[in-house]
Amino acid sequence: MSVKTTCAYCGVGCGVLADVGPNGVAIKGDPDHPANFGRLCSKGSALGETLGTEGRLLAPQIGDRSAGWDEALDLVADKFSAAIAEHGPDSVAFYVSGQLLTEDYYVINKLAKGFVGTANIDTNSRLCMASTVVGHKRAFGTDTVPGLYTDLEEADTVVLVGSNLAWCHPVLYQRLAAAKAARPEMRVINVDPRRTATCDLADLHLRIAPGGDVALFNHLLAEISERGLVDEAYLTEAVSGFEAALDAARADDVSETGLSDADLAAFVDLWLANEKTVTVFSQGVNQSTSGVDKVNSIINCHLATGRIGKAGMGPLSVTGQPNAMGGREVGGLANTLACHLDIENPDHSKAVQDFWNAPVMPAAQGLKAIDMFDAVERGDIKALWVICTNPAQSLPDADRVRAAIKGCDFVVVSDMYDTTDTAQVADVVLPASGWGEKFGTVTNSDRLISRQRALRAAPGKARHDWEIICGVARRMGFGEAFNYHGPAEIFREHAALSGIAAAFNKDFDISGLAEISDDDYETFEPQHWPVSAVKTGGRFFGDRKFFTEDGRARMVAVSHRPLAQATDEDRPYRLNTGRIRDQWHTMTRTGQTGRLTQHMGEPYLEIHPEDALKLGLAAATLAKVDSPHGSAILRVMISDRVTQGEVFAPLHWTEDTCPTGRVNALVAPNVDKLSGQPESKATPVSISPY
Ligand code: SF4
């Protein structure tokens, strides 16, 4: 019999049918799942090949030796308790992952914020969509994704901004391609400095200058007004801040887009030609020092035209990770509280504290990812717990982060493997179950909650993350609050808490699932939130009511700002980093199957032919890339998919898979001041033949 589960990788959140047989696990797309209707991409369809147990960590490791669970958990609890007792709750930190299941995420956030009393819990989702969270909150009053994937299919114009959908959200790309094939009059615009595979579907490719997105959407807003296409009735009823946003838009310098007048005119004409317009945005928007402003510049245009809250229109953020949204829901970021409540609002904090019967709550935001590892480097963090992620490879300035972790007094890592760059410098490594072994839920980019289900038991002594976290929490003296019997019980608690959040005029409400039985949780079918006694799924804002104090959406005055660092004579090239089609993050799972390495088998540097000629680089030779933060040696790929002066390198390789290909070691740790999200796509570098 097929097990119905959800893919391990991106935020599309595809449903998977897994057939466990004597010769392995056969994978196919779930035809009934509303995210993919049977489709899968190369990564998802290879999931069955990634379930081998070779190299798995089978028992807790303390230093170089194996240990029992009791000894390891006692040690972790003792070290964290001692640091808190001696140096206070903010001397410890937790760095977690958008690949955790919601139930795991919920309990680690509860432990950190409600029982340790620190907001020093952040997540690799900081690298993914932290700017969108802030942009949504500024515009809507909450971190609300207004629309649904079906809007892509119902739209007449789809604008993709900073999103290589074809490689990074392939099934959404397939859905869009199918819709365009069925309705050839549909128009697709791709806004990206690179000519990516997504351009295959685009009627118009805008090769925007890196960082030029605010100037582009400000130009659009000014043109909306100039052409008399502002929806005055909608603004009067439902929006504030229009005049200030328009003034800022008119004052902005459209030449910062680097686009020709013809391209700009074509963009504005297409955007305005069809009311049913969806603007999809992803890492090219988020991973920027003006990421939040980019998000609001996009939302401003939708609000000014009333193109939100109805079928086939609206801004749509697509998240990178399978459960980035679940992490947002549980409040797993240093600047958020559970259930989309506000961490610095005393009433919200008190309500959560009362619900948890927690001894203490942090009064302020904690350390966001980059700041957290700066604090680790300074020695301010005495105990660090990294769960289901590999910051020593994946954060900007990765060599420095790795050294900081190595120098920390006490580091514990929970992971499936002890070979990750971070596990290699940890004091304790705890074996965790992985995809195909875990039970719980995830939420995809359009607020669809789906079940992940186990196909087999975890190997060796590996345990589920929620069990490990609760084991430590009990040993720290918080037993009563962490005596869960399973994920269903945690889910019910999370759902009940969301009812309290809803009473504070917040969007995240799944209180209708607070009484879900174990059986119904087990057979739970995918469902969009909200789910309460009066609401089920669907779009937000069709009623023109937003989650601000006055119920009106806010347009935000934004202006173009230059990238954090200019190129110069010493570092004349700009490095853009990103994913490739067949690999995922640091390749811990996708690296398990040779099939997925056939597409792109090694780290590479994509460089324009003129630049390669100038540097004396021939195709398939090696280039050395340097920034003030680190170096990498990469295979040369000559292509006019990148423009002159810009280069692209994928970010997947690690110390274990290619020590000279750790591209994040090159990336400067400049962040958006509002969101803390790093600008991972614009580091000035020098390049030379190797
Ligand atoms: Fe998995 Fe994303 Fe591919 Fe769907 S599109 S199969 S969720 S990696």
XYZ file of C-alpha atoms and ligand atoms in Angstrom:
698
model
C 0.000 0.000 0.000
C 1.213 3.506 -0.815
C 2.194 5.824 2.010
C 0.960 9.365 1.402
C 3.585 11.873 2.408
C 5.099 15.215 1.367
C 8.360 15.892 -0.450
C 11.435 16.682 1.637
C 12.630 19.653 -0.370
C 11.222 22.920 -1.614
C 8.311 25.094 -0.547
C 6.033 23.867 -3.339
C 5.211 21.051 -0.909
C 4.377 18.276 -3.370
C 2.403 15.254 -2.263
C 4.258 11.955 -2.692
C 3.051 8.360 -2.865
C 5.739 6.026 -1.589
C 5.485 2.280 -2.193
C 7.778 0.327 0.058
C 8.756 -2.967 -1.576
C 11.405 -5.631 -1.214
C 13.658 -3.864 -3.721
C 13.362 -0.360 -2.347
C 10.904 2.504 -2.309
C 9.061 3.501 -5.464
C 8.075 7.168 -5.542
C 5.416 8.899 -7.558
C 3.472 12.132 -7.316
C 0.189 12.061 -5.421
C -2.521 12.796 -8.016
C -4.877 14.062 -5.313
C -2.482 16.488 -3.655
C -3.447 20.112 -4.314
C 0.159 21.316 -4.603
C 1.236 19.057 -7.447
C -1.673 16.876 -8.690
C 0.683 14.004 -9.385
C 3.667 15.954 -10.704
C 7.141 15.663 -9.224
C 10.466 17.212 -10.228
C 13.825 15.455 -10.578
C 14.608 15.847 -6.878
C 11.253 14.647 -5.633
C 11.140 11.663 -7.964
C 14.588 10.550 -6.714
C 13.555 10.536 -3.050
C 13.421 6.743 -2.980
C 17.103 6.606 -3.896
C 18.114 8.768 -0.936
C 16.946 6.434 1.806
C 20.139 4.431 2.185
C 21.558 4.268 5.661
C 25.212 4.238 4.681
C 27.107 6.870 6.591
C 24.195 7.587 8.930
C 24.966 8.509 12.481
C 23.559 5.622 14.492
C 24.285 6.643 18.080
C 24.989 9.870 19.984
C 28.590 11.027 19.695
C 30.417 12.816 22.478
C 33.701 13.953 21.039
C 35.103 10.992 19.141
C 33.210 8.269 20.979
C 29.733 6.825 20.857
C 27.541 7.326 23.883
C 24.126 6.309 25.154
C 21.158 8.661 24.922
C 20.962 9.257 28.661
C 24.574 10.294 28.899
C 24.336 12.572 25.844
C 21.069 14.236 26.849
C 22.257 14.689 30.437
C 25.384 16.389 29.131
C 23.440 18.733 26.833
C 20.957 19.648 29.568
C 23.737 20.178 32.127
C 25.778 22.398 29.806
C 22.803 24.546 28.829
C 21.566 24.797 32.422
C 25.025 25.734 33.670
C 25.458 28.447 31.021
C 22.029 29.887 31.833
C 22.702 29.803 35.577
C 26.077 31.476 35.256
C 25.586 33.866 32.356
C 21.824 34.249 31.908
C 19.383 32.920 29.320
C 20.820 34.968 26.461
C 24.132 33.141 26.791
C 22.618 30.181 24.935
C 21.323 30.004 21.368
C 19.443 27.666 19.068
C 19.894 27.613 15.297
C 17.260 25.522 13.576
C 15.815 24.812 10.157
C 12.986 25.270 7.689
C 13.312 21.527 7.118
C 12.082 20.690 10.607
C 8.516 19.483 10.864
C 6.080 21.911 12.492
C 5.848 19.802 15.638
C 9.651 19.756 16.081
C 9.757 23.480 15.417
C 6.991 24.145 17.922
C 8.705 22.414 20.831
C 12.154 23.952 20.289
C 10.600 27.417 20.069
C 8.564 26.726 23.209
C 11.673 25.553 25.056
C 13.772 28.556 24.003
C 11.268 31.340 24.458
C 9.002 30.077 27.235
C 11.287 28.002 29.437
C 14.887 29.097 28.840
C 13.608 32.666 28.382
C 15.673 33.668 25.376
C 14.678 34.745 21.881
C 18.072 33.603 20.661
C 16.462 31.066 18.393
C 16.832 31.603 14.700
C 16.613 29.463 11.638
C 18.082 28.966 8.209
C 14.817 30.462 6.995
C 16.575 33.742 7.793
C 18.387 33.096 4.504
C 15.154 32.227 2.733
C 12.269 34.622 3.294
C 12.867 36.764 6.387
C 12.461 39.914 4.275
C 9.038 38.760 3.124
C 7.924 38.269 6.732
C 8.729 41.897 7.535
C 7.315 43.169 4.243
C 4.046 41.317 4.835
C 3.792 42.632 8.379
C 4.403 46.191 7.251
C 1.727 45.968 4.563
C -0.876 43.659 6.066
C -0.266 43.794 9.831
C 0.611 40.085 9.810
C 2.838 37.720 7.866
C 0.046 36.704 5.521
C 0.427 35.052 2.129
C -2.755 36.437 0.565
C -3.286 34.047 -2.342
C -3.039 30.473 -3.542
C -1.119 28.535 -6.182
C -4.287 28.369 -8.269
C -3.926 32.128 -8.779
C -0.967 31.353 -11.025
C -3.230 29.310 -13.264
C -6.044 31.835 -13.210
C -3.865 34.871 -13.899
C -3.595 36.519 -17.295
C -0.174 37.981 -16.483
C 2.386 36.333 -14.211
C 5.462 38.314 -13.229
C 8.364 36.359 -11.734
C 10.827 38.494 -9.800
C 14.145 37.085 -8.611
C 12.795 33.584 -9.054
C 14.264 30.802 -11.146
C 11.031 28.874 -10.773
C 12.058 26.275 -13.378
C 14.887 25.018 -11.174
C 13.971 26.081 -7.658
C 10.199 25.428 -7.619
C 9.933 23.108 -10.611
C 6.426 21.828 -10.080
C 5.031 25.344 -9.794
C 6.860 26.054 -13.048
C 5.236 22.965 -14.568
C 1.828 24.177 -13.413
C 2.464 27.589 -14.905
C 3.722 26.076 -18.160
C 0.621 23.895 -18.403
C -1.633 26.892 -17.795
C 0.159 28.899 -20.474
C -0.075 26.015 -22.917
C -3.816 25.837 -22.296
C -4.215 29.607 -22.571
C -1.470 30.892 -24.868
C -2.698 34.448 -24.393
C -1.379 34.311 -20.827
C 1.731 36.474 -20.488
C 4.789 35.668 -18.377
C 7.419 38.244 -17.471
C 10.698 37.178 -15.908
C 12.643 39.830 -13.981
C 16.135 38.484 -13.354
C 19.704 39.646 -14.022
C 20.404 36.129 -15.365
C 18.821 34.406 -18.348
C 17.750 31.338 -16.409
C 15.821 28.271 -17.535
C 12.679 30.101 -16.421
C 13.116 32.421 -19.409
C 11.990 29.542 -21.646
C 8.455 30.348 -20.583
C 8.746 34.132 -20.580
C 7.260 36.477 -23.148
C 9.471 39.197 -21.737
C 12.775 38.873 -19.889
C 13.859 41.978 -18.025
C 17.559 41.712 -17.387
C 17.413 44.025 -14.444
C 20.551 45.408 -12.796
C 21.224 43.631 -9.472
C 19.334 45.450 -6.739
C 17.155 47.430 -9.176
C 13.781 45.929 -8.157
C 12.555 48.803 -5.967
C 13.275 51.279 -8.768
C 11.358 49.044 -11.204
C 8.227 48.721 -9.088
C 8.373 52.386 -8.098
C 8.399 53.182 -11.796
C 5.369 50.943 -12.222
C 3.547 52.664 -9.347
C 4.267 56.089 -10.823
C 2.979 54.890 -14.202
C -0.161 53.419 -12.612
C -0.909 56.865 -11.268
C 0.156 58.672 -14.448
C -2.204 56.553 -16.557
C -5.119 57.059 -14.198
C -5.282 53.381 -13.260
C -5.262 53.739 -9.489
C -8.285 52.015 -7.941
C -9.483 55.037 -5.981
C -12.463 53.266 -4.431
C -10.248 50.466 -3.147
C -7.740 52.931 -1.693
C -10.478 54.904 0.012
C -11.943 51.833 1.602
C -8.981 49.636 2.352
C -5.518 51.243 2.027
C -3.435 53.912 3.748
C -0.111 55.481 2.768
C -0.765 55.902 -0.939
C 0.363 59.529 -1.301
C 3.685 59.033 0.498
C 4.403 55.849 -1.424
C 3.600 57.575 -4.707
C 5.792 60.572 -3.856
C 8.696 58.236 -3.131
C 8.019 56.301 -6.326
C 7.951 59.437 -8.463
C 11.200 60.650 -6.919
C 13.015 57.382 -7.584
C 15.552 56.943 -10.368
C 14.358 54.383 -12.884
C 17.818 54.254 -14.491
C 18.854 52.124 -11.484
C 17.007 49.261 -13.142
C 19.538 49.274 -15.984
C 16.633 48.603 -18.367
C 15.942 50.243 -21.703
C 12.938 52.513 -22.199
C 11.455 49.885 -24.500
C 11.739 47.150 -21.876
C 10.280 49.398 -19.203
C 7.359 50.352 -21.411
C 6.718 46.717 -22.320
C 6.745 45.760 -18.641
C 4.321 48.490 -17.612
C 2.017 47.786 -20.553
C 1.893 44.073 -19.811
C 1.445 44.518 -16.054
C -1.419 46.911 -16.615
C -3.028 45.136 -19.553
C -4.587 42.440 -17.417
C -6.268 42.929 -14.084
C -5.553 39.329 -13.225
C -1.873 39.751 -12.483
C 0.193 37.729 -10.016
C 3.668 38.853 -8.986
C 5.721 35.898 -7.740
C 8.903 36.655 -5.839
C 11.643 34.585 -4.299
C 15.313 34.756 -3.276
C 16.337 37.470 -5.747
C 14.010 39.731 -3.814
C 14.605 38.389 -0.319
C 18.385 37.938 -0.307
C 19.146 41.636 -0.472
C 20.044 44.492 1.838
C 16.850 46.155 0.593
C 14.800 42.953 0.542
C 11.969 44.264 2.728
C 11.613 47.390 0.607
C 11.556 45.250 -2.529
C 8.679 43.227 -1.083
C 6.747 46.370 -0.214
C 7.421 47.962 -3.609
C 5.710 44.936 -5.191
C 2.809 44.899 -2.730
C 2.331 48.675 -3.219
C 1.494 48.133 -6.896
C -1.051 45.435 -6.084
C -2.690 47.604 -3.416
C -2.817 50.700 -5.631
C -4.742 48.740 -8.241
C -6.811 46.643 -5.827
C -5.275 43.539 -7.363
C -5.259 41.410 -4.246
C -7.625 39.047 -2.502
C -9.309 37.855 -5.689
C -8.739 34.875 -7.950
C -5.791 35.229 -10.308
C -4.203 38.256 -8.716
C -1.902 39.327 -5.893
C 1.664 39.169 -4.659
C 2.879 35.608 -4.040
C 6.026 34.805 -2.077
C 7.382 31.341 -2.818
C 9.472 29.958 0.009
C 12.608 27.961 -0.515
C 12.188 25.308 2.139
C 9.612 22.598 2.786
C 8.514 24.079 6.093
C 9.687 27.683 6.106
C 6.024 28.579 6.517
C 5.566 26.199 9.446
C 8.542 27.857 11.100
C 6.897 31.222 10.663
C 3.670 29.851 12.155
C 5.311 28.532 15.309
C 7.377 31.719 15.708
C 10.698 30.020 15.120
C 12.533 33.227 14.198
C 14.360 35.479 16.655
C 11.971 38.354 15.910
C 8.680 36.454 16.004
C 6.418 34.867 18.582
C 4.199 31.803 18.215
C 1.221 31.931 15.841
C 2.202 35.195 14.114
C 1.986 37.120 17.390
C 4.391 39.980 18.057
C 7.288 39.221 20.344
C 7.599 42.767 21.628
C 3.895 43.152 22.405
C 3.500 42.490 26.169
C -0.137 41.380 25.774
C 0.786 38.832 23.134
C 3.727 37.618 25.161
C 1.619 37.283 28.306
C -1.044 35.307 26.439
C 1.504 32.829 25.126
C 3.206 32.583 28.511
C -0.126 31.849 30.207
C -1.034 29.267 27.576
C 2.282 27.504 27.994
C 2.256 28.003 31.763
C 5.807 29.130 31.135
C 8.071 30.597 33.810
C 9.524 33.378 31.680
C 9.319 35.054 28.287
C 11.845 37.227 26.456
C 10.831 40.877 26.325
C 12.673 41.646 23.104
C 13.839 40.121 19.864
C 16.799 37.761 19.952
C 19.851 37.436 17.752
C 19.166 36.910 14.067
C 21.394 34.430 12.245
C 24.317 36.655 11.279
C 24.284 38.432 14.654
C 23.976 35.096 16.435
C 27.179 33.740 14.973
C 28.936 37.065 15.586
C 27.958 36.589 19.230
C 29.279 33.031 19.099
C 32.569 34.384 17.736
C 32.794 36.979 20.520
C 32.260 34.257 23.113
C 28.931 35.720 24.260
C 27.163 32.458 23.444
C 28.363 29.724 25.788
C 26.168 26.907 24.507
C 24.794 26.493 20.993
C 22.378 23.882 19.640
C 22.174 23.474 15.851
C 19.291 21.346 14.605
C 18.811 19.992 11.082
C 21.029 22.509 9.315
C 24.648 23.223 8.495
C 25.521 26.887 9.184
C 29.281 26.263 8.951
C 28.658 25.772 5.248
C 25.465 27.610 4.430
C 25.813 30.997 6.111
C 27.664 33.863 4.421
C 31.294 34.211 5.472
C 31.148 30.467 6.104
C 34.814 29.984 7.030
C 34.487 32.552 9.778
C 31.233 31.004 10.987
C 32.885 27.585 11.093
C 35.776 28.958 13.155
C 33.334 30.710 15.485
C 31.403 27.487 16.093
C 34.616 25.594 16.671
C 35.623 28.149 19.298
C 32.302 28.041 21.161
C 32.422 26.532 24.652
C 29.780 23.905 23.921
C 28.120 22.982 20.639
C 25.543 20.278 20.075
C 24.298 19.293 16.621
C 21.237 17.163 15.850
C 21.554 15.648 12.384
C 21.323 12.474 10.353
C 25.073 12.566 9.669
C 28.144 13.550 11.650
C 30.022 14.505 8.472
C 28.431 17.933 7.962
C 30.747 20.921 8.264
C 28.988 21.918 11.484
C 28.871 18.448 13.037
C 32.592 18.152 12.415
C 33.269 20.998 14.867
C 30.602 20.064 17.446
C 31.149 18.646 20.921
C 28.074 16.432 20.805
C 26.239 15.084 17.765
C 22.803 13.565 18.257
C 21.424 11.156 15.636
C 18.115 12.402 14.263
C 15.549 10.697 12.097
C 15.077 12.064 8.585
C 12.552 12.203 5.771
C 10.816 8.864 5.398
C 11.320 8.153 9.095
C 9.446 11.050 10.670
C 5.797 11.867 11.408
C 4.406 15.375 11.411
C 3.196 18.268 9.321
C 4.648 20.892 7.009
C 3.133 24.036 5.481
C 3.959 25.026 1.927
C 4.143 28.451 0.304
C 0.388 28.776 -0.167
C -0.518 27.885 3.420
C -1.289 24.234 2.697
C -0.719 21.976 5.698
C 0.309 18.449 4.662
C 1.408 15.375 6.509
C 4.815 13.817 6.327
C 4.605 10.143 7.171
C 7.225 7.547 7.947
C 8.048 4.718 5.561
C 10.271 2.866 7.988
C 11.871 3.157 11.415
C 14.932 5.360 11.842
C 18.199 3.397 11.782
C 20.272 2.608 14.840
C 19.403 4.717 17.865
C 18.307 7.765 15.887
C 15.363 9.623 17.419
C 12.861 12.195 16.221
C 13.783 15.834 16.815
C 10.767 16.515 19.039
C 11.766 13.543 21.213
C 15.339 14.774 21.507
C 14.255 18.325 22.357
C 11.740 17.113 24.936
C 14.383 14.803 26.416
C 16.666 17.771 27.033
C 13.805 19.966 28.260
C 12.759 17.368 30.837
C 16.330 17.096 32.075
C 16.443 20.883 32.435
C 13.505 20.627 34.844
C 10.649 21.474 32.454
C 9.160 18.007 32.338
C 5.501 18.844 32.754
C 5.435 21.064 29.666
C 7.329 18.603 27.476
C 5.693 15.262 28.265
C 4.242 14.725 24.809
C 3.353 11.261 23.615
C 3.654 12.079 19.929
C 3.372 14.678 17.203
C -0.441 14.650 17.212
C -0.469 15.928 20.774
C 1.978 18.699 19.893
C -0.083 19.630 16.838
C -3.238 19.919 18.957
C -1.476 22.251 21.379
C -0.180 24.390 18.510
C -3.666 24.542 17.005
C -5.211 25.525 20.351
C -2.640 28.308 20.776
C -3.554 29.653 17.354
C -7.083 30.297 18.621
C -5.629 32.693 21.180
C -3.642 34.421 18.439
C -6.777 34.825 16.369
C -8.378 36.653 19.272
C -5.608 39.254 18.865
C -6.673 39.858 15.242
C -3.977 37.651 13.744
C -4.318 35.615 10.597
C -2.855 32.281 11.650
C -5.773 30.287 12.990
C -5.994 26.515 12.924
C -8.017 26.304 16.105
C -10.537 24.174 14.235
C -7.963 21.384 14.474
C -7.320 21.746 18.212
C -9.435 18.691 19.011
C -8.215 16.531 16.136
C -8.071 12.904 17.203
C -4.982 10.769 16.779
C -6.788 8.851 14.027
C -7.833 11.989 12.167
C -4.328 13.396 12.493
C -3.008 10.166 11.036
C -5.316 10.345 8.032
C -5.189 14.148 7.749
C -5.646 15.322 4.171
C -3.890 18.497 2.960
C -5.736 21.604 4.051
C -5.094 25.331 3.595
C -5.201 27.452 6.707
C -7.039 29.200 8.253
C -9.043 26.352 9.755
C -11.388 27.472 12.492
C -15.050 27.125 13.374
C -15.894 29.901 10.903
C -13.050 29.877 8.341
C -11.646 27.261 6.037
C -8.774 27.879 3.652
C -9.143 30.178 0.697
C -7.678 33.589 -0.012
C -7.161 36.397 2.429
C -8.270 40.006 1.962
C -11.199 39.363 -0.374
C -13.243 41.161 2.299
C -10.846 44.148 2.120
C -10.038 43.685 5.804
C -6.408 43.618 6.866
C -4.790 42.772 10.181
C -3.668 46.303 11.022
C -5.170 48.359 13.844
C -7.442 50.300 11.488
C -8.080 47.295 9.256
C -6.477 48.983 6.247
C -3.506 47.727 4.279
C -0.467 49.992 4.342
C 1.442 51.148 1.331
C 5.018 51.862 2.373
C 7.155 54.658 0.919
C 10.321 53.006 -0.382
C 13.268 54.202 -2.454
C 16.055 52.488 -4.326
C 19.207 51.927 -2.304
C 22.480 50.762 -3.805
C 23.851 47.319 -3.074
C 25.834 47.078 0.150
C 29.194 46.892 -1.589
C 30.294 48.379 -4.913
C 32.672 46.553 -7.207
C 36.053 48.208 -7.689
C 39.392 47.684 -9.442
C 40.437 44.984 -6.994
C 37.142 43.116 -7.095
C 35.491 43.976 -10.387
C 32.995 41.084 -10.595
C 29.740 40.597 -8.749
C 29.051 37.096 -7.437
C 25.469 35.831 -7.519
C 24.839 32.550 -5.678
C 21.932 30.140 -5.950
C 20.645 26.628 -6.391
C 20.916 24.259 -9.312
C 18.073 22.109 -10.578
C 18.989 18.751 -9.078
C 20.608 19.574 -5.747
C 19.213 20.785 -2.490
C 21.016 22.945 0.063
C 24.189 21.203 1.260
C 23.417 17.960 -0.594
C 23.069 15.797 2.512
C 20.155 13.988 0.885
C 20.347 14.786 -2.844
C 24.041 13.859 -2.783
C 23.018 10.277 -1.919
C 22.014 9.446 -5.468
C 24.310 9.536 -8.473
C 21.372 10.312 -10.729
C 21.082 13.813 -9.330
C 24.774 14.581 -9.766
C 24.572 13.906 -13.516
C 23.027 17.290 -14.181
C 25.786 19.387 -12.592
C 28.438 17.241 -10.983
C 30.792 19.812 -9.469
C 30.971 23.431 -8.361
C 31.246 25.887 -11.229
C 31.507 29.546 -12.102
C 29.255 30.860 -14.840
C 30.994 33.776 -16.545
C 30.313 35.902 -19.629
C 32.444 35.134 -22.745
C 33.966 38.656 -22.836
C 34.995 38.421 -19.186
C 36.442 34.931 -19.689
C 38.462 36.202 -22.651
C 39.750 39.166 -20.669
C 40.810 36.892 -17.800
C 42.321 34.214 -20.033
C 39.845 31.602 -18.815
C 39.003 28.753 -21.153
C 35.874 26.638 -20.781
C 36.206 23.755 -18.290
C 39.455 25.087 -16.825
C 39.593 26.164 -13.200
C 39.191 29.691 -11.851
C 40.131 30.995 -8.424
C 37.549 33.327 -6.952
C 38.477 35.575 -4.030
C 36.603 37.932 -1.755
C 37.801 39.453 1.522
C 36.033 36.558 3.250
C 37.359 33.510 1.480
C 38.343 31.732 -1.700
C 36.964 29.023 -3.930
C 38.255 27.119 -6.945
C 35.523 26.525 -9.485
C 35.141 24.971 -12.940
C 34.706 27.638 -15.620
C 31.420 27.639 -17.526
C 31.358 30.302 -20.205
C 27.879 31.563 -20.991
C 26.025 34.719 -21.914
C 23.276 33.696 -19.514
C 25.135 36.047 -17.158
C 25.929 39.610 -18.152
C 29.410 41.085 -18.269
C 30.720 41.877 -14.818
C 28.416 39.357 -13.123
C 29.180 35.736 -12.316
C 27.058 32.958 -10.853
C 28.080 30.031 -8.648
C 25.881 27.340 -7.038
C 26.030 27.026 -3.280
C 25.702 23.301 -2.558
C 29.167 21.867 -2.081
C 30.644 21.273 1.360
C 33.948 20.451 3.024
C 33.034 16.789 2.665
C 31.980 16.880 -1.001
C 34.373 19.525 -2.407
C 36.433 21.529 0.094
C 37.501 24.107 -2.502
C 33.939 24.654 -3.648
C 32.466 26.167 -0.470
C 30.946 29.151 -2.244
C 29.302 30.636 0.854
C 32.794 31.243 2.225
C 33.031 34.037 -0.365
C 29.761 35.749 0.481
C 29.823 38.992 2.463
C 27.579 38.982 5.562
C 25.756 42.231 4.718
C 22.144 42.167 5.867
C 18.861 43.986 5.393
C 18.613 46.128 8.525
C 14.911 45.379 8.956
C 14.890 41.638 8.334
C 18.457 40.543 9.054
C 18.460 38.612 5.778
C 21.878 38.532 4.078
C 22.585 39.851 0.595
C 23.783 36.533 -0.783
C 23.632 37.562 -4.425
C 25.944 40.543 -4.774
C 29.427 40.061 -3.310
C 32.278 41.808 -5.185
C 34.983 39.261 -6.069
C 38.201 38.967 -8.027
C 38.771 36.080 -10.437
C 41.964 34.599 -11.846
C 42.984 31.429 -13.698
C 43.956 28.652 -11.295
Fe 9.803 18.318 -4.109
Fe 9.787 20.930 -4.719
Fe 10.288 19.115 -6.589
Fe 7.848 19.339 -5.556
S 8.916 20.883 -6.773
S 8.940 17.418 -5.977
S 8.318 19.853 -3.406
S 11.563 19.562 -4.787
